[in-house]
Coordinates of C-alpha atoms and ligand atoms in Angstrom, one line a residue:
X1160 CA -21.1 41.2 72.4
X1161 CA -25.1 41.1 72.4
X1162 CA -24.5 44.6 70.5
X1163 CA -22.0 43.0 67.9
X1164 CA -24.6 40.6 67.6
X1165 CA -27.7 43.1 67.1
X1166 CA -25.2 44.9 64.2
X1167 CA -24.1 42.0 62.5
X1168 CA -28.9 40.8 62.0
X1169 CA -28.9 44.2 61.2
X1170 CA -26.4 44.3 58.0
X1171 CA -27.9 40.8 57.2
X1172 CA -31.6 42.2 57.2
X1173 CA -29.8 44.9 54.5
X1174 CA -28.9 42.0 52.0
X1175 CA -31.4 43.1 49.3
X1176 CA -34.2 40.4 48.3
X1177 CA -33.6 39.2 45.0
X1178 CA -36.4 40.8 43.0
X1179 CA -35.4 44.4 43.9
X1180 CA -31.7 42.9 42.5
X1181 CA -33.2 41.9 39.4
X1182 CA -34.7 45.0 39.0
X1183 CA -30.8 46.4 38.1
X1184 CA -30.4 47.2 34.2
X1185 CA -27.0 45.0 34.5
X1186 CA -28.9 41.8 35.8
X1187 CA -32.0 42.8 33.9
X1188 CA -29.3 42.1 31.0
X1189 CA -28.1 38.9 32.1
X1190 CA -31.6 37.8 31.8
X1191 CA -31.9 39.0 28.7
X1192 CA -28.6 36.7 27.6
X1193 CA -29.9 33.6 29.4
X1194 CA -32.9 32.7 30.8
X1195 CA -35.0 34.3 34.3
X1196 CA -34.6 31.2 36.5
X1197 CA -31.2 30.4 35.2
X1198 CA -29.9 34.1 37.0
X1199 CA -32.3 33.6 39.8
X1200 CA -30.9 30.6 40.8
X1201 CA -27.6 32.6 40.3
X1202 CA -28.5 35.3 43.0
X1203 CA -29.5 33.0 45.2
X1204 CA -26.3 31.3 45.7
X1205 CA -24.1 34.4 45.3
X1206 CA -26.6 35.4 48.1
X1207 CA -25.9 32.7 50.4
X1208 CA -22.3 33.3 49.9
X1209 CA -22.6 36.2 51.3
X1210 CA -24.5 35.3 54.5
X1211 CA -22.0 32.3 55.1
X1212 CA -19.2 34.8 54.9
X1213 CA -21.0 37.7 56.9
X1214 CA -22.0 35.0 60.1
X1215 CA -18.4 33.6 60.0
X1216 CA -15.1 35.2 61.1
X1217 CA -14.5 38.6 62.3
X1218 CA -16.7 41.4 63.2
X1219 CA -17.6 43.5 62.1
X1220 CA -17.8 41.1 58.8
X1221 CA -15.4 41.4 56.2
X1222 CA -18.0 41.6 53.9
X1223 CA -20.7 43.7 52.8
X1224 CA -24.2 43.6 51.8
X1225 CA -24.0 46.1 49.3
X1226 CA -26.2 45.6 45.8
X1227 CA -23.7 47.2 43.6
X1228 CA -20.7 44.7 44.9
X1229 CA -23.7 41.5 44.7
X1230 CA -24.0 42.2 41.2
X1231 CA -20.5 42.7 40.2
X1232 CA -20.3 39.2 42.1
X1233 CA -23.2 37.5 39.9
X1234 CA -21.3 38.8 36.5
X1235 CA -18.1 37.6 37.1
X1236 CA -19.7 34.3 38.4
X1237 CA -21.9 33.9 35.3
X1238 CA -19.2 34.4 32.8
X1239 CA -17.2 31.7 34.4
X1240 CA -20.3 29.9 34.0
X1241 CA -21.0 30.8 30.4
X1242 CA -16.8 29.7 29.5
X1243 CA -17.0 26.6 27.6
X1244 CA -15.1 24.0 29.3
X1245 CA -12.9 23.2 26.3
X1246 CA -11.6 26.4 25.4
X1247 CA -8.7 27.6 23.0
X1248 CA -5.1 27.8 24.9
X1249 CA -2.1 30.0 23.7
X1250 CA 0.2 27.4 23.6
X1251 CA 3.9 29.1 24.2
X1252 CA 5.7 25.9 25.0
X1253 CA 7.3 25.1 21.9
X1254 CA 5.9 21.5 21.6
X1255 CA 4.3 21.3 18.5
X1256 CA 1.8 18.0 19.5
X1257 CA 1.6 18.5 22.5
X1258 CA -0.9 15.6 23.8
X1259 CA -2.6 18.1 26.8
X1260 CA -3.2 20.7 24.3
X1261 CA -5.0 18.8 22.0
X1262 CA -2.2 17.7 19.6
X1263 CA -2.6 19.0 15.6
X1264 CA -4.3 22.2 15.3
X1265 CA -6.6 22.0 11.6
X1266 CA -5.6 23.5 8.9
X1267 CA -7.9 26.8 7.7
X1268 CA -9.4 24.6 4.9
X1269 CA -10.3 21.7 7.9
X1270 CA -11.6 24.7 10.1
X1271 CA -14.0 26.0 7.1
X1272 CA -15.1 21.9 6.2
X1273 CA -16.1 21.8 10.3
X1274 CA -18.2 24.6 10.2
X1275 CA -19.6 24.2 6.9
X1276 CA -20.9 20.1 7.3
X1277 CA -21.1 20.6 11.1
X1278 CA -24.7 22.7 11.1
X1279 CA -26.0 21.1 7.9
X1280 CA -27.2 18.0 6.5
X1281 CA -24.7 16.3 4.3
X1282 CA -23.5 13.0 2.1
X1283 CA -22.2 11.5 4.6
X1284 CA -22.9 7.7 3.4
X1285 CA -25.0 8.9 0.5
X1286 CA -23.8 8.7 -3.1
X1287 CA -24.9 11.3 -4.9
X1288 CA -24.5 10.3 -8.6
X1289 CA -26.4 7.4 -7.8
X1290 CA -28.9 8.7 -5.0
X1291 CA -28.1 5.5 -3.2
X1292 CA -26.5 4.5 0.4
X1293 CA -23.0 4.7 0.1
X1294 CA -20.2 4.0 2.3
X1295 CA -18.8 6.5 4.8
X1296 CA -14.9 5.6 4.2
X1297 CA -15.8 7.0 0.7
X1298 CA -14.8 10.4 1.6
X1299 CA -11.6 9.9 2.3
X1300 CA -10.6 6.7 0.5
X1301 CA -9.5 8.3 -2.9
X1302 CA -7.1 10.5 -1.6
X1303 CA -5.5 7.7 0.6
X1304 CA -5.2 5.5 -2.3
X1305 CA -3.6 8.7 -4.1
X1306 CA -1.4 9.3 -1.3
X1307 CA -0.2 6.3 0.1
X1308 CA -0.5 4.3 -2.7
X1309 CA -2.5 1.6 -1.3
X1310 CA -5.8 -0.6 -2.7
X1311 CA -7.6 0.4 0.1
X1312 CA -8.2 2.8 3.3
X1313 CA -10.9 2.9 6.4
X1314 CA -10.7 4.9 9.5
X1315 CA -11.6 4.8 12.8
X1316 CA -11.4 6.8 16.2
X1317 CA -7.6 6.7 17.0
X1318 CA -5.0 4.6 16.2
X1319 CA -5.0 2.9 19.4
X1320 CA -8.4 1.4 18.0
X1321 CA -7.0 0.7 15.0
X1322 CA -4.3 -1.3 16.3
X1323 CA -6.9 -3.1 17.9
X1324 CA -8.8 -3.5 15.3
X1325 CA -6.3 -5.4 13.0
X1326 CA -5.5 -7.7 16.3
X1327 CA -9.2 -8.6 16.8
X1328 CA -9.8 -9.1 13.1
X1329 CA -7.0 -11.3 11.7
X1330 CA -5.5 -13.2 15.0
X1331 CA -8.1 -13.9 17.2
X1332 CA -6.4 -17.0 19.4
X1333 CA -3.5 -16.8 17.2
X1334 CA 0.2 -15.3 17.0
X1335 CA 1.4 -12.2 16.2
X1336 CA 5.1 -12.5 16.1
X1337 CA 6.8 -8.9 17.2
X1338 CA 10.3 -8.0 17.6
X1339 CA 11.6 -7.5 21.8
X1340 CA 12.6 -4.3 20.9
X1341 CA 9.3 -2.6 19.6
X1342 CA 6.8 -3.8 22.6
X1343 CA 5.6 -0.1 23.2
X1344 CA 3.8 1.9 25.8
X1345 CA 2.4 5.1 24.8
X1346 CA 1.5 7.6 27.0
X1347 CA -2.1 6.7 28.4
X1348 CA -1.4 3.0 29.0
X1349 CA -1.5 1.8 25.5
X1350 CA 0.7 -0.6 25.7
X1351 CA 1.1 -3.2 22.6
X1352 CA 1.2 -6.7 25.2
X1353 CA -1.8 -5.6 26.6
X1354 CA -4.0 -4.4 23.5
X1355 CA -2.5 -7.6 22.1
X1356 CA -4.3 -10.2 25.2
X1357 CA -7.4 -8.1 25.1
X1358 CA -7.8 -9.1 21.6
X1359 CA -7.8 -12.6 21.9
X1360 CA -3.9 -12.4 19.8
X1361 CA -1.4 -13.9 21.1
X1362 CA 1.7 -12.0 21.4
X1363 CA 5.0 -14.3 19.9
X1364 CA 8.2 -12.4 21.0
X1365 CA 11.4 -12.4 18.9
X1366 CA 14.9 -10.9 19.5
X1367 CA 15.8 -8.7 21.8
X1368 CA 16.0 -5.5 23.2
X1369 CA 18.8 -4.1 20.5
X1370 CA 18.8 -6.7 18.0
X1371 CA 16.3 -9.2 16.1
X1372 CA 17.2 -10.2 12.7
X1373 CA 15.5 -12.2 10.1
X1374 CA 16.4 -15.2 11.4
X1375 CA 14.4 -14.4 14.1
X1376 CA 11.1 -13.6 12.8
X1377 CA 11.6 -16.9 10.5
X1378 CA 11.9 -19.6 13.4
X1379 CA 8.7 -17.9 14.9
X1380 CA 6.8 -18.5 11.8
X1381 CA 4.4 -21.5 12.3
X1382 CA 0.7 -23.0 11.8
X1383 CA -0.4 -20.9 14.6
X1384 CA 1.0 -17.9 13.3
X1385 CA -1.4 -15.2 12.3
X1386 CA 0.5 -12.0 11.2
X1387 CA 3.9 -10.4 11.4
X1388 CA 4.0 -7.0 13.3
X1389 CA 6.3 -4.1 13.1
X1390 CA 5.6 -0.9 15.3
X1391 CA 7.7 1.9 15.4
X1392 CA 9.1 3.2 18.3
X1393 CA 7.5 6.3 18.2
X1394 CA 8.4 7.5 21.6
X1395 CA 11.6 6.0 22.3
X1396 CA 15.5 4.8 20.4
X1397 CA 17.1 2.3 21.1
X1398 CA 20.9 3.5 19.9
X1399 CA 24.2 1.8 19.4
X1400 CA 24.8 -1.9 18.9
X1401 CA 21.4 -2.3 17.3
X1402 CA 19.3 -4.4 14.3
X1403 CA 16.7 -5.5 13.1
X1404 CA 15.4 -6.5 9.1
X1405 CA 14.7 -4.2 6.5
X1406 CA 10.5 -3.6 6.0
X1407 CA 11.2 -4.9 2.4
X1408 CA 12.9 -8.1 4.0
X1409 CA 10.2 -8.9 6.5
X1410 CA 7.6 -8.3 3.2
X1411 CA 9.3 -10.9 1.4
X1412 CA 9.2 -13.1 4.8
X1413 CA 5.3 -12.8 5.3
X1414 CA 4.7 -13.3 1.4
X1415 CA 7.1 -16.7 1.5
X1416 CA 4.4 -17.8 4.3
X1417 CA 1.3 -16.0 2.9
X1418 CA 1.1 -13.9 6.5
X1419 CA 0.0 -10.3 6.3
X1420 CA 2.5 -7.9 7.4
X1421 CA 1.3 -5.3 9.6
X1422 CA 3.3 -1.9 10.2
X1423 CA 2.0 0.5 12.9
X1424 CA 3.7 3.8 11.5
X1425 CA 2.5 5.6 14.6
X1426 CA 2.7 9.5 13.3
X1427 CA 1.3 9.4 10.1
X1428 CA 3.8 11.0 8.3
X1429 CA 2.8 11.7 4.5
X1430 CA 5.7 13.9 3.5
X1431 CA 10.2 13.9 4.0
X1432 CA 10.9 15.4 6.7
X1433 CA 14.5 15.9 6.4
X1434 CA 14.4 19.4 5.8
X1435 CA 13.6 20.0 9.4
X1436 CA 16.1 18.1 10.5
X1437 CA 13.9 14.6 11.2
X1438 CA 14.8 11.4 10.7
X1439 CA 13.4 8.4 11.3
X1440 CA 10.3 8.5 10.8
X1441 CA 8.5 6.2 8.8
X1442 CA 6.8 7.9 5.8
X1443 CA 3.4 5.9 4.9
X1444 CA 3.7 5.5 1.5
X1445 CA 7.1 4.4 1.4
X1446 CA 5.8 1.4 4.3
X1447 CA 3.5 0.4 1.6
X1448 CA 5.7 0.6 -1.2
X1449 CA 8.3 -1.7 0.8
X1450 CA 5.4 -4.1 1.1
X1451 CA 3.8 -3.8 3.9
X1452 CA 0.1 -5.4 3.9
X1453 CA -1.8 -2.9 6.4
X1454 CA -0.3 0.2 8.3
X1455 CA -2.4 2.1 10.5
X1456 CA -1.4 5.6 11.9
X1457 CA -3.3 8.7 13.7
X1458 CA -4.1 11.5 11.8
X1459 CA -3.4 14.2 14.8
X1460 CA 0.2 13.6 15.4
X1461 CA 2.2 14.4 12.0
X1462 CA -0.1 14.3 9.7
X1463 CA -1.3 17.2 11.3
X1464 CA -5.4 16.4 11.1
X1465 CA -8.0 15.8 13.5
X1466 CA -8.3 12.7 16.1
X1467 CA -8.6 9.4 14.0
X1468 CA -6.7 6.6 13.2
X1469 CA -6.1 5.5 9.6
X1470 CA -5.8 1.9 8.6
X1471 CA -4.5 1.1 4.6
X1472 CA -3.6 -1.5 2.7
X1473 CA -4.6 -4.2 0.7
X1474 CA -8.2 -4.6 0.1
X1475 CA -8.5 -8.2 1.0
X1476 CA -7.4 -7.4 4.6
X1477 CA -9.0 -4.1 4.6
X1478 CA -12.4 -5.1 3.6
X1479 CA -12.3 -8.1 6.8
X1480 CA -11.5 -5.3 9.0
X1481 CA -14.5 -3.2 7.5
X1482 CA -16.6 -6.7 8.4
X1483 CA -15.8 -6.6 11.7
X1484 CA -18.9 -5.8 14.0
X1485 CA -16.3 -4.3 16.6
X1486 CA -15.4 -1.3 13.6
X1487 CA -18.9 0.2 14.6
X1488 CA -18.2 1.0 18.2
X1489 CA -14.8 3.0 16.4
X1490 CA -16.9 4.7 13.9
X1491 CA -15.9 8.3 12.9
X1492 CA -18.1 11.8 13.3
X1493 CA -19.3 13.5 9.9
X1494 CA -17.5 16.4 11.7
X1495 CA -13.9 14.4 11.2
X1496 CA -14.7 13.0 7.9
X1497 CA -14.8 16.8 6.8
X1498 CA -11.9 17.7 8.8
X1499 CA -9.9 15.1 7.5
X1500 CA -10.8 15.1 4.0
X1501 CA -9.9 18.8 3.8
X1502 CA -6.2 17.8 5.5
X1503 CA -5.7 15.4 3.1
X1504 CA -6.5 17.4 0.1
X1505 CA -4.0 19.9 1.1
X1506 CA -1.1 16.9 0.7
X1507 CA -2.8 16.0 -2.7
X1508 CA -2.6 19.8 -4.1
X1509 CA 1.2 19.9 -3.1
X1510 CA 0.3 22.5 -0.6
X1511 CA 0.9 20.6 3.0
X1512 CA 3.7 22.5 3.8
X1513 CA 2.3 26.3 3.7
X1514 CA -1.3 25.1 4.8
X1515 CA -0.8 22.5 7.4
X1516 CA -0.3 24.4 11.0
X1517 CA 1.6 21.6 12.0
X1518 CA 4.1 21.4 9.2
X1519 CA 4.6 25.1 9.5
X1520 CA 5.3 25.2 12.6
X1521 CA 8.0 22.6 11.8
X1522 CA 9.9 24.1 9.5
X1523 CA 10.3 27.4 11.0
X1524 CA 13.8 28.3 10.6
X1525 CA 15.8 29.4 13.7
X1526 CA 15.9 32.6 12.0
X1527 CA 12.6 33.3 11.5
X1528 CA 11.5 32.9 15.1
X1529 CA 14.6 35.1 16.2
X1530 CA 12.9 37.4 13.9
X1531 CA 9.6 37.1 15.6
X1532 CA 10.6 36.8 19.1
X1533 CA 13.1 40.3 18.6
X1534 CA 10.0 42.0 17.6
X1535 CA 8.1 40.5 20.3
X1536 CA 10.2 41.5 22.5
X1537 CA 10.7 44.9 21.2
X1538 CA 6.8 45.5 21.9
X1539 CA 7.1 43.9 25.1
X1540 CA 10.2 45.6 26.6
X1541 CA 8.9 49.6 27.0
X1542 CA 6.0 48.2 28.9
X1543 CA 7.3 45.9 31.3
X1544 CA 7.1 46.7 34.8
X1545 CA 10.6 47.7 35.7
X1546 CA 11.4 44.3 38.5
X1547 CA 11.1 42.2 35.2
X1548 CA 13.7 41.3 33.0
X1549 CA 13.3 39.7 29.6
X1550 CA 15.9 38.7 27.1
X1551 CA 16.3 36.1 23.9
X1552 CA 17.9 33.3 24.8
X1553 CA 18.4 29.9 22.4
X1554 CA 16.6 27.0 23.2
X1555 CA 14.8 24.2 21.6
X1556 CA 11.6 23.1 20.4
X1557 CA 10.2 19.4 20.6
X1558 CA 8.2 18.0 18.6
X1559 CA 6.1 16.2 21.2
X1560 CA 2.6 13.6 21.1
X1561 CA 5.2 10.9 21.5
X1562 CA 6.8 11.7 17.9
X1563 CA 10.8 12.1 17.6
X1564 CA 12.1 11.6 20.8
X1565 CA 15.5 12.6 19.4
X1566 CA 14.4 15.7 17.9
X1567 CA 15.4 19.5 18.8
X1568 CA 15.0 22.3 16.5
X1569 CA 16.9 25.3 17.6
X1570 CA 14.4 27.8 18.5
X1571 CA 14.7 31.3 20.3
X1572 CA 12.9 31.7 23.3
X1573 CA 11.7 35.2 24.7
X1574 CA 13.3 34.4 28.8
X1575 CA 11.1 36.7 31.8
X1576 CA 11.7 36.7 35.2
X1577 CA 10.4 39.1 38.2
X1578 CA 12.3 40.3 40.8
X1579 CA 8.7 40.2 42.8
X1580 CA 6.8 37.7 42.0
X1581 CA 8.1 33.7 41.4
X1582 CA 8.1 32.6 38.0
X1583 CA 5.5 29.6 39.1
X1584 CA 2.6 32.3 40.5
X1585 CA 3.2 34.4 37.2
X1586 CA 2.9 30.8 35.0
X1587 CA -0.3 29.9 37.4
X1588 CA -1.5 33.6 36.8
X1589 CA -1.3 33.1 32.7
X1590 CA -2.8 29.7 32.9
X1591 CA -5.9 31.0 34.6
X1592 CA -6.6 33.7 32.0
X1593 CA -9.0 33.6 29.2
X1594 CA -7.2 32.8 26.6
X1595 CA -5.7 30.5 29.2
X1596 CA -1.6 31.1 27.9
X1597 CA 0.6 28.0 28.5
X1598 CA 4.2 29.0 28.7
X1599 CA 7.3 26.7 29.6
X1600 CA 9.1 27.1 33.4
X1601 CA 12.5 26.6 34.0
X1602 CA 13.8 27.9 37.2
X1603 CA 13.1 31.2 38.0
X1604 CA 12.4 32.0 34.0
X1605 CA 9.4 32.1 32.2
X1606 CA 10.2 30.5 28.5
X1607 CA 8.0 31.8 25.8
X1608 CA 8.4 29.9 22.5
X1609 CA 6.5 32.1 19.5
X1610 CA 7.2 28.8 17.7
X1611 CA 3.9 27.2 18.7
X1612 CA 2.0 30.7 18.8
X1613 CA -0.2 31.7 16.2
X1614 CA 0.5 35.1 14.5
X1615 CA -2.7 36.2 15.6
X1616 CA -2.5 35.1 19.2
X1617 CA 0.5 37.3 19.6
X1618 CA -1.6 40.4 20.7
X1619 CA -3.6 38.4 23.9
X1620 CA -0.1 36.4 24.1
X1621 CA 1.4 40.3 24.7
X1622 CA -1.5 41.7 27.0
X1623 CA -1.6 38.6 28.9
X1624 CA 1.7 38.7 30.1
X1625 CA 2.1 42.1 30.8
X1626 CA -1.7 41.5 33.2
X1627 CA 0.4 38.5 34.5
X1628 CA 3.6 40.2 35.3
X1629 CA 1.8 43.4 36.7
X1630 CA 2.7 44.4 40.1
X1631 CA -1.3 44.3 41.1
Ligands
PLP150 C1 0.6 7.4 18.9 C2 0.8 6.0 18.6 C3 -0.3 5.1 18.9 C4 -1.6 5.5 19.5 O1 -2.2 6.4 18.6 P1 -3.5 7.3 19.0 O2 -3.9 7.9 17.8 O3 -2.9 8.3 20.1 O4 -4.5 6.4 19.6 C5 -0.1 3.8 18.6 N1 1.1 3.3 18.1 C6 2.1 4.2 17.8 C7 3.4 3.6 17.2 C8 2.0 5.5 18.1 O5 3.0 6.4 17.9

């Protein structure tokens, strides 16, 4: 025992002092990348790590005290120090927005704007024909009024802020009259009752669950009454024995009472989806051209642009939302202005559908991915250990951030499983790598869905599963 002892001071007294460590070209190189005290710091803890695990458990120690291993140690823990923490994911799950993974990936032109205003000065709220102070919503106003056909356009953070907004602006202690069936909840507890009490609006129910009519909306209407709202159920459908009134009806209601009807479209869709097979959704201008006073939507669901929320509509209410002191606590980063403006030029130049990743990626035909995934799989196959199995299997993809509930588009999945290893520990082991690759799980199958992959991601998508489904 006493000897066990005497060995285990004696490997402990070899742990090399961390000067003659960073005296090793590899560390010496670190240093070089970051800073002296930054990988000092670093030694020291890998070094304590070492004597916790040398004093504890077996002997003779599991570990050892050799400089070669302590510096493999330091580099593998600096570059997990060095990883940003937000970090691009392949994202193999066929769900277009999905919320987790950030929702709309930018267009090539919004990519370029980011970089280019992101490490330079810029007009931000400057007007350069006139070398006066101008105001930011400039940047993007044109091309709303263009594409939605409205007087007038601001935006803010999210649309869950612009709801708001309009609540806090225009009905302050009075009633909003909304139909039973369109009191939403979307994911991450916005929920339209509750936005609706914390802005001082009062929330005026009418209808119910499957039907409200005209009618309905018309016997609400009275001296307290503030605005009409109409959300869509972004998330959810009700089906069968259902109604409720046209947009263009409830337009003509809130004119007859001089109300403002208020339409939150939810997905910001500027263009017919049809061809891939949606229907449904509400496309903005068309809101506005039935008569609604104000939508708001969020520009990262399908209008495939960065995080904001986009409120349009006629300047009179417009410009009282712009008045409100609360706008300033929603105000947009240059970075999004630029990011946006680019998204929106691709609608205006007819060229959505080829630029816009999100759009893309929903009209991919089933054919085209079948196409993909054979190759895919063709590259995969000859290099597969031989315990896994992989084969094409139909399957759909969603179109996900709370959009088209409704909604599958036949896709073809590339299906692995491993005689070895459970399909969970290979999804874990994907996950962790860098790129991290998100794939779907469905019993024992791994489901890749090239839908949602980038072109160029296909290569790390390819070398990433074959490290994951290795036998080591
Ligand atoms: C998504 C959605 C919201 C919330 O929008 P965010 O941009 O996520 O804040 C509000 N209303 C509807 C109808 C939606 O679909």
């Amino acid at each position: 025992m006493a000897q066990d002892q005497d060995v285990r001071q004696e490997l402990l007294r070899r742990i090399p002092a961390v000067d003659q460590l960073l005296l090793r070209p590899g560390i010496e190189a670190w240093i070089q990348r970051t800073s002296r005290s930054f990988v000092v710091s670093e030694i020291q803890e890998v070094l304590q790590l070492l004597r916790t695990s040398m004093l504890s458990g077996a002997f003779p120690p599991d570990d050892h005290p050799d400089p070669a291993l302590i510096e493999s140690r330091l580099g593998a823990r600096l570059q997990e120090r060095l990883r940003p923490s937000l970090q691009p994911v392949v994202n193999a799950t066929g769900v277009i927005l999905h919320t987790n993974l950030g929702r709309a990936p930018l267009s090539v032109a919004a990519q370029q704007s980011l970089s280019a205003v992101s490490a330079q000065y810029t007009n931000l709220e400057y007007d350069l024909q006139a070398g006066t102070r101008s105001h930011r919503d400039q940047l993007i106003e044109s091309a709303l009024r263009d594409l939605l056909g409205c007087e007038a356009a601001t935006a803010v953070n999210n649309n869950a802020a612009a709801v708001f907004l309009i609540l806090e602006t225009l009905a302050p202690g009075k009633e909003v009259v909304v139909s039973r069936g369109e009191l939403i909840e979307i994911g991450g507890s916005f929920r339209i009752p509750e936005i609706m009490l914390r802005s001082g609006a009062r929330l005026r129910e009418v209808g119910t669950t499957n039907k409200t009519h005209l009618r309905d909306f018309e016997a609400a209407i009275g001296p307290d009454t503030a605005m009409i709202l109409r959300v869509h159920p972004s998330n959810y459908r009700v089906h069968g024995f259902t109604a409720r009134p046209s947009l263009q009806d409830l337009a003509g209601l809130a004119q007859r009472h001089q109300l403002p009807l208020v339409e939150d479209i939810g997905s910001g869709c500027l263009v017919d989806l049809h061809r891939c097979g949606i229907q449904g959704e509400p496309v903005a201008a068309e809101s506005i051209a039935a008569g609604a006073d104000i939508i708001c939507f969020s520009a990262d669901k399908l209008l495939g642009g960065p995080q904001a929320g986009i409120i349009a509509g006629r300047r009179r209410w417009i410009d009282m939302i712009r008045a409100n002191p609360l706008i300033r606590t929603y105000r947009l980063e240059k970075l999004i202005y630029g990011a946006l403006g680019a998204t929106l030029a691709s609608y205006r130049t007819g060229r959505a559908w080829q630029e816009i990743p999100v759009l893309r990626m929903l009209s991919l035909s089933r054919a085209e991915i079948r196409r993909r995934s054979a190759r895919f799989l063709r590259r995969i196959a000859p290099e597969l250990p031989r315990e896994v199995h992989a084969l094409l299997r139909d399957g759909t993809s969603v179109v996900g951030g709370g959009s088209c509930p409704d909604v599958g588009l036949a896709t073809v999945l590339v299906a692995l499983s491993s005689e070895r290893r459970p399909a969970h520990e290979i999804e874990q082991r994907l996950r962790l790598q860098d790129p991290p690759i998100i794939v779907r799980l469905e019993e024992d199958n791994l489901l890749v869905d090239l839908r949602t992959v980038f072109p160029a991601q296909e290569k790390a998508l390819l070398s990433g599963l074959l490290l994951a489904l290795s036998t080591q």
